[in-house]
């Protein structure tokens, strides 16, 4: 399949409030427009996940990061520069995203991606993309497309036709950074 066709198809679904199943720089994800609270509700319902559990968003560069966070601690950029694998940062006081994607403590997990499909899709959307693992809450995270349950596949509005044979057994590292410079590793 052609990446540009897939970006176009996914974009059409997302701009109409739909949810997609797509490959990320780590595991397969369920995603939608991070500024659309109704689309985010569909993901919580599909995953059978409590709405108090937050999800992360993907961005495709510094500009989008600054659109979501007015203040980004300097150490965040240092961690991203030094990271050898995909790293999700949990930062304080996000804005310009739907309220139901923000955690109760007013933080948001965010990961900057270079993976071509995600990057190009966000270029089209001009918005961040919600990303949560493609499983029912509490079940194991699928390591490949063929491990994703039929319930999830049927429950999304579009399945991206790329990387169906890719195996990935490593979700991202998660690091929480507060504006007063505290650093806590949540998942290595």
Short mmCIF file of N, CA, C and O in Angstrom, two decimals, residues 3-22 31-33 35-36 39 64 117-129 157-160:
data_model
loop_
_atom_site.label_atom_id
_atom_site.label_comp_id
_atom_site.label_asym_id
_atom_site.label_seq_id
_atom_site.Cartn_x
_atom_site.Cartn_y
_atom_site.Cartn_z
N UNK A 3 1.88 4.90 1.18
CA UNK A 3 1.76 5.68 2.41
C UNK A 3 0.88 6.92 2.22
O UNK A 3 0.08 7.26 3.08
N UNK A 4 1.00 7.59 1.07
CA UNK A 4 0.21 8.81 0.87
C UNK A 4 -1.28 8.53 0.79
O UNK A 4 -2.11 9.30 1.30
N UNK A 5 -1.65 7.39 0.18
CA UNK A 5 -3.05 6.98 0.12
C UNK A 5 -3.56 6.70 1.54
O UNK A 5 -4.66 7.11 1.92
N UNK A 6 -2.73 6.01 2.32
CA UNK A 6 -3.13 5.67 3.69
C UNK A 6 -3.27 6.93 4.55
O UNK A 6 -4.18 7.04 5.36
N UNK A 7 -2.36 7.87 4.38
CA UNK A 7 -2.46 9.14 5.12
C UNK A 7 -3.76 9.85 4.74
O UNK A 7 -4.50 10.33 5.59
N UNK A 8 -4.06 9.88 3.45
CA UNK A 8 -5.28 10.54 2.97
C UNK A 8 -6.52 9.87 3.58
O UNK A 8 -7.41 10.53 4.11
N UNK A 9 -6.59 8.54 3.49
CA UNK A 9 -7.75 7.80 4.01
C UNK A 9 -7.93 8.01 5.51
O UNK A 9 -9.04 8.25 5.98
N UNK A 10 -6.83 7.92 6.26
CA UNK A 10 -6.89 8.10 7.72
C UNK A 10 -7.31 9.53 8.06
O UNK A 10 -8.14 9.75 8.96
N UNK A 11 -6.78 10.50 7.32
CA UNK A 11 -7.12 11.90 7.56
C UNK A 11 -8.62 12.14 7.35
O UNK A 11 -9.27 12.83 8.14
N UNK A 12 -9.18 11.58 6.28
CA UNK A 12 -10.61 11.77 6.00
C UNK A 12 -11.47 11.24 7.15
O UNK A 12 -12.46 11.86 7.55
N UNK A 13 -11.10 10.09 7.70
CA UNK A 13 -11.84 9.50 8.83
C UNK A 13 -11.70 10.37 10.08
O UNK A 13 -12.68 10.68 10.75
N UNK A 14 -10.47 10.79 10.37
CA UNK A 14 -10.21 11.57 11.57
C UNK A 14 -10.90 12.94 11.53
O UNK A 14 -11.48 13.37 12.51
N UNK A 15 -10.85 13.60 10.37
CA UNK A 15 -11.45 14.93 10.33
C UNK A 15 -12.97 14.87 10.50
O UNK A 15 -13.59 15.85 10.90
N UNK A 16 -13.56 13.69 10.23
CA UNK A 16 -14.99 13.51 10.46
C UNK A 16 -15.30 12.89 11.82
O UNK A 16 -16.39 12.37 12.04
N UNK A 17 -14.33 12.94 12.74
CA UNK A 17 -14.56 12.48 14.11
C UNK A 17 -14.41 10.99 14.31
O UNK A 17 -14.82 10.45 15.34
N UNK A 18 -13.79 10.30 13.34
CA UNK A 18 -13.62 8.85 13.45
C UNK A 18 -12.36 8.46 14.21
O UNK A 18 -11.52 9.31 14.55
N UNK A 19 -12.25 7.15 14.48
CA UNK A 19 -11.06 6.62 15.14
C UNK A 19 -10.39 5.60 14.22
O UNK A 19 -11.06 4.91 13.45
N UNK A 20 -9.07 5.55 14.30
CA UNK A 20 -8.29 4.67 13.42
C UNK A 20 -7.43 3.70 14.21
O UNK A 20 -7.10 3.95 15.37
N UNK A 21 -7.06 2.60 13.56
CA UNK A 21 -6.10 1.64 14.09
C UNK A 21 -4.87 1.80 13.22
O UNK A 21 -4.97 1.68 11.99
N UNK A 22 -3.73 2.10 13.82
CA UNK A 22 -2.56 2.46 13.00
C UNK A 22 -1.23 2.07 13.64
O UNK A 22 -1.14 1.95 14.85
N UNK A 31 -6.23 5.64 17.48
CA UNK A 31 -6.01 7.08 17.53
C UNK A 31 -7.15 7.89 16.97
O UNK A 31 -8.03 7.38 16.28
N UNK A 32 -7.09 9.19 17.29
CA UNK A 32 -8.06 10.16 16.77
C UNK A 32 -7.46 11.55 16.96
O UNK A 32 -6.37 11.69 17.50
N UNK A 33 -8.19 12.54 16.55
CA UNK A 33 -7.81 13.94 16.74
C UNK A 33 -7.81 14.24 18.24
O UNK A 33 -8.82 14.08 18.91
N UNK A 35 -7.92 16.89 19.72
CA UNK A 35 -8.71 18.06 20.12
C UNK A 35 -10.21 17.75 20.05
O UNK A 35 -11.03 18.64 20.28
N UNK A 36 -10.57 16.51 19.73
CA UNK A 36 -11.99 16.15 19.55
C UNK A 36 -12.48 15.25 20.69
O UNK A 36 -12.24 14.04 20.69
N UNK A 39 -14.57 12.03 19.73
CA UNK A 39 -13.76 10.94 19.17
C UNK A 39 -12.99 10.23 20.29
O UNK A 39 -12.89 9.00 20.29
N UNK A 64 4.46 21.84 17.32
CA UNK A 64 3.26 21.22 17.88
C UNK A 64 3.41 21.04 19.40
O UNK A 64 2.45 21.20 20.15
N UNK A 117 4.45 7.44 8.64
CA UNK A 117 2.99 7.50 8.54
C UNK A 117 2.42 8.50 9.56
O UNK A 117 1.65 9.40 9.21
N UNK A 118 2.80 8.34 10.83
CA UNK A 118 2.28 9.23 11.89
C UNK A 118 2.67 10.68 11.60
O UNK A 118 1.86 11.60 11.75
N UNK A 119 3.93 10.88 11.20
CA UNK A 119 4.43 12.22 10.94
C UNK A 119 3.61 12.90 9.85
O UNK A 119 3.14 14.03 10.01
N UNK A 120 3.42 12.19 8.72
CA UNK A 120 2.69 12.77 7.59
C UNK A 120 1.22 13.01 7.92
O UNK A 120 0.62 13.98 7.47
N UNK A 121 0.63 12.07 8.70
CA UNK A 121 -0.77 12.24 9.08
C UNK A 121 -0.95 13.51 9.91
O UNK A 121 -1.86 14.31 9.65
N UNK A 122 -0.05 13.74 10.87
CA UNK A 122 -0.16 14.96 11.69
C UNK A 122 0.14 16.21 10.89
O UNK A 122 -0.41 17.27 11.18
N UNK A 123 1.00 16.09 9.88
CA UNK A 123 1.24 17.22 8.99
C UNK A 123 -0.07 17.63 8.31
O UNK A 123 -0.37 18.81 8.18
N UNK A 124 -0.86 16.64 7.88
CA UNK A 124 -2.16 16.91 7.25
C UNK A 124 -3.16 17.46 8.26
O UNK A 124 -3.91 18.38 7.97
N UNK A 125 -3.20 16.83 9.46
CA UNK A 125 -4.18 17.22 10.49
C UNK A 125 -3.87 18.60 11.08
O UNK A 125 -4.76 19.30 11.51
N UNK A 126 -2.59 18.91 11.15
CA UNK A 126 -2.11 20.10 11.86
C UNK A 126 -2.54 20.07 13.33
O UNK A 126 -2.78 21.10 13.96
N UNK A 127 -2.66 18.86 13.86
CA UNK A 127 -3.10 18.65 15.24
C UNK A 127 -2.41 17.40 15.77
O UNK A 127 -2.02 16.53 14.99
N UNK A 128 -2.31 17.29 17.10
CA UNK A 128 -1.74 16.07 17.66
C UNK A 128 -2.72 14.90 17.53
O UNK A 128 -3.92 15.09 17.35
N UNK A 129 -2.16 13.70 17.62
CA UNK A 129 -2.90 12.46 17.41
C UNK A 129 -2.94 11.66 18.72
O UNK A 129 -1.89 11.43 19.31
N UNK A 157 -13.03 2.96 12.91
CA UNK A 157 -13.61 3.39 11.64
C UNK A 157 -12.69 3.13 10.45
O UNK A 157 -13.13 3.11 9.31
N UNK A 158 -11.38 2.93 10.72
CA UNK A 158 -10.45 2.69 9.63
C UNK A 158 -9.22 1.96 10.16
O UNK A 158 -8.70 2.30 11.22
N UNK A 159 -8.77 0.96 9.42
CA UNK A 159 -7.54 0.23 9.74
C UNK A 159 -6.50 0.61 8.69
O UNK A 159 -6.73 0.40 7.49
N UNK A 160 -5.39 1.16 9.12
CA UNK A 160 -4.33 1.57 8.20
C UNK A 160 -3.65 0.33 7.62
O UNK A 160 -3.27 -0.58 8.35
#
